[in-house]
Amino acid sequence: MAKGNFTATSASTEIVPANEYRDSLLIQKTNATAIALGIGEAAVAGEGVQLTAAGEVAHLRGAAARHAIYAIGDGGTGTYQDGDIHVIMCP
C-alpha cells in the first residue's frame, strides 16, 4: 500500500504515479480550495472530477485506479491511499 499527501498548483501536476497492479485508490480533499482531477491525463480547471469541499472523496477502482492521477487547483491539498481501506467503527 502506498499513501501520501499532495498540494495542487495552478498547473496540472501528477499527484499519484501510474501503477499497473493497483486496483483501488482513494483521494480525499483536506482543505476548502477546489481541485480538479485528471485520470490518466492532465487535469483541467473546472473539468473532470471536481473536489470542492474539505473531506470530499474520489474512490477509483479497476482500470481507473491504475492510471496516473493529476490535479489542478491553486493551493488545494489532499491525501491519497491505495489498496482497500477498511474502517471499523466501535460504539
PDB file of C-alpha atoms in Angstrom:
ATOM      1  CA  MET A   1       0.000   0.000   0.000  1.00  0.00           C
ATOM      2  CA  ALA A   2       1.134   3.490  -0.776  1.00  0.00           C
ATOM      3  CA  LYS A   3      -0.082   6.696   0.786  1.00  0.00           C
ATOM      4  CA  GLY A   4       0.823  10.331   0.712  1.00  0.00           C
ATOM      5  CA  ASN A   5      -0.207  13.958   0.679  1.00  0.00           C
ATOM      6  CA  PHE A   6      -0.371  16.398  -2.198  1.00  0.00           C
ATOM      7  CA  THR A   7      -0.767  20.086  -2.916  1.00  0.00           C
ATOM      8  CA  ALA A   8      -2.305  21.099  -6.225  1.00  0.00           C
ATOM      9  CA  THR A   9      -0.891  24.117  -8.024  1.00  0.00           C
ATOM     10  CA  SER A  10      -2.137  26.420 -10.773  1.00  0.00           C
ATOM     11  CA  ALA A  11      -0.703  23.946 -13.331  1.00  0.00           C
ATOM     12  CA  SER A  12      -1.660  20.293 -13.768  1.00  0.00           C
ATOM     13  CA  THR A  13       0.670  18.191 -11.614  1.00  0.00           C
ATOM     14  CA  GLU A  14       0.959  14.423 -11.219  1.00  0.00           C
ATOM     15  CA  ILE A  15      -0.067  13.579  -7.657  1.00  0.00           C
ATOM     16  CA  VAL A  16      -0.129   9.752  -7.886  1.00  0.00           C
ATOM     17  CA  PRO A  17       2.026   7.836 -10.386  1.00  0.00           C
ATOM     18  CA  ALA A  18       0.544   5.090 -12.548  1.00  0.00           C
ATOM     19  CA  ASN A  19       0.685   1.556 -11.177  1.00  0.00           C
ATOM     20  CA  GLU A  20      -0.407  -1.344 -13.383  1.00  0.00           C
ATOM     21  CA  TYR A  21      -1.153  -3.520 -10.325  1.00  0.00           C
ATOM     22  CA  ARG A  22      -3.301  -1.066  -8.335  1.00  0.00           C
ATOM     23  CA  ASP A  23      -6.999  -1.981  -8.025  1.00  0.00           C
ATOM     24  CA  SER A  24      -8.235   0.733  -5.663  1.00  0.00           C
ATOM     25  CA  LEU A  25      -7.269   4.355  -4.996  1.00  0.00           C
ATOM     26  CA  LEU A  26      -8.888   6.779  -2.558  1.00  0.00           C
ATOM     27  CA  ILE A  27      -8.223  10.528  -2.875  1.00  0.00           C
ATOM     28  CA  GLN A  28      -9.510  12.889  -0.168  1.00  0.00           C
ATOM     29  CA  LYS A  29      -9.536  16.698  -0.152  1.00  0.00           C
ATOM     30  CA  THR A  30      -8.228  18.208   3.090  1.00  0.00           C
ATOM     31  CA  ASN A  31      -8.852  21.944   2.671  1.00  0.00           C
ATOM     32  CA  ALA A  32     -11.504  24.228   1.180  1.00  0.00           C
ATOM     33  CA  THR A  33      -9.690  25.103  -2.071  1.00  0.00           C
ATOM     34  CA  ALA A  34     -11.342  23.348  -5.045  1.00  0.00           C
ATOM     35  CA  ILE A  35      -9.331  20.963  -7.197  1.00  0.00           C
ATOM     36  CA  ALA A  36      -9.966  19.138 -10.461  1.00  0.00           C
ATOM     37  CA  LEU A  37      -8.550  15.670 -11.088  1.00  0.00           C
ATOM     38  CA  GLY A  38      -7.353  14.230 -14.373  1.00  0.00           C
ATOM     39  CA  ILE A  39      -7.370  10.435 -14.586  1.00  0.00           C
ATOM     40  CA  GLY A  40      -4.628   9.326 -16.946  1.00  0.00           C
ATOM     41  CA  GLU A  41      -4.367  12.798 -18.465  1.00  0.00           C
ATOM     42  CA  ALA A  42      -3.608  16.364 -17.471  1.00  0.00           C
ATOM     43  CA  ALA A  43      -6.129  17.972 -15.122  1.00  0.00           C
ATOM     44  CA  VAL A  44      -8.062  20.975 -16.436  1.00  0.00           C
ATOM     45  CA  ALA A  45      -9.555  23.535 -14.033  1.00  0.00           C
ATOM     46  CA  GLY A  46     -13.328  23.189 -13.849  1.00  0.00           C
ATOM     47  CA  GLU A  47     -13.387  19.897 -15.789  1.00  0.00           C
ATOM     48  CA  GLY A  48     -13.186  16.208 -14.956  1.00  0.00           C
ATOM     49  CA  VAL A  49     -13.623  15.004 -11.387  1.00  0.00           C
ATOM     50  CA  GLN A  50     -14.191  18.005  -9.109  1.00  0.00           C
ATOM     51  CA  LEU A  51     -13.488  18.007  -5.358  1.00  0.00           C
ATOM     52  CA  THR A  52     -14.687  21.296  -3.909  1.00  0.00           C
ATOM     53  CA  ALA A  53     -15.134  20.900  -0.146  1.00  0.00           C
ATOM     54  CA  ALA A  54     -12.853  19.629   2.596  1.00  0.00           C
ATOM     55  CA  GLY A  55     -13.490  15.948   3.233  1.00  0.00           C
ATOM     56  CA  GLU A  56     -14.798  15.104  -0.245  1.00  0.00           C
ATOM     57  CA  VAL A  57     -13.523  11.798  -1.632  1.00  0.00           C
ATOM     58  CA  ALA A  58     -12.925  10.237  -5.044  1.00  0.00           C
ATOM     59  CA  HIS A  59     -12.684   6.441  -4.914  1.00  0.00           C
ATOM     60  CA  LEU A  60     -11.270   4.884  -8.089  1.00  0.00           C
ATOM     61  CA  ARG A  61     -11.408   1.150  -8.784  1.00  0.00           C
ATOM     62  CA  GLY A  62     -10.108  -1.125 -11.510  1.00  0.00           C
ATOM     63  CA  ALA A  63      -8.614   0.401 -14.653  1.00  0.00           C
ATOM     64  CA  ALA A  64      -9.217   3.991 -13.479  1.00  0.00           C
ATOM     65  CA  ALA A  65      -7.156   3.355 -10.332  1.00  0.00           C
ATOM     66  CA  ARG A  66      -4.165   2.182 -12.392  1.00  0.00           C
ATOM     67  CA  HIS A  67      -3.677   5.454 -14.289  1.00  0.00           C
ATOM     68  CA  ALA A  68      -1.509   8.348 -13.163  1.00  0.00           C
ATOM     69  CA  ILE A  69      -3.647  10.953 -11.369  1.00  0.00           C
ATOM     70  CA  TYR A  70      -3.162  14.677 -11.958  1.00  0.00           C
ATOM     71  CA  ALA A  71      -4.574  17.621 -10.001  1.00  0.00           C
ATOM     72  CA  ILE A  72      -5.007  21.333 -10.584  1.00  0.00           C
ATOM     73  CA  GLY A  73      -6.225  23.874  -8.044  1.00  0.00           C
ATOM     74  CA  ASP A  74      -4.152  26.695  -6.680  1.00  0.00           C
ATOM     75  CA  GLY A  75      -3.338  25.547  -3.133  1.00  0.00           C
ATOM     76  CA  GLY A  76      -5.813  22.664  -2.877  1.00  0.00           C
ATOM     77  CA  THR A  77      -4.467  19.942  -0.595  1.00  0.00           C
ATOM     78  CA  GLY A  78      -5.318  16.323  -0.097  1.00  0.00           C
ATOM     79  CA  THR A  79      -4.202  12.840   0.733  1.00  0.00           C
ATOM     80  CA  TYR A  80      -4.316   9.501  -1.066  1.00  0.00           C
ATOM     81  CA  GLN A  81      -4.215   5.819  -0.154  1.00  0.00           C
ATOM     82  CA  ASP A  82      -4.162   2.834  -2.465  1.00  0.00           C
ATOM     83  CA  GLY A  83      -5.464  -0.630  -1.706  1.00  0.00           C
ATOM     84  CA  ASP A  84      -8.663  -1.491   0.087  1.00  0.00           C
ATOM     85  CA  ILE A  85      -9.381   0.568   3.169  1.00  0.00           C
ATOM     86  CA  HIS A  86     -11.391  -0.942   5.982  1.00  0.00           C
ATOM     87  CA  VAL A  87     -12.763   1.146   8.818  1.00  0.00           C
ATOM     88  CA  ILE A  88     -14.272  -0.476  11.899  1.00  0.00           C
ATOM     89  CA  MET A  89     -16.481   1.828  13.940  1.00  0.00           C
ATOM     90  CA  CYS A  90     -16.897   0.996  17.624  1.00  0.00           C
ATOM     91  CA  PRO A  91     -19.968   2.186  19.556  1.00  0.00           C
TER      92      PRO A  91
END
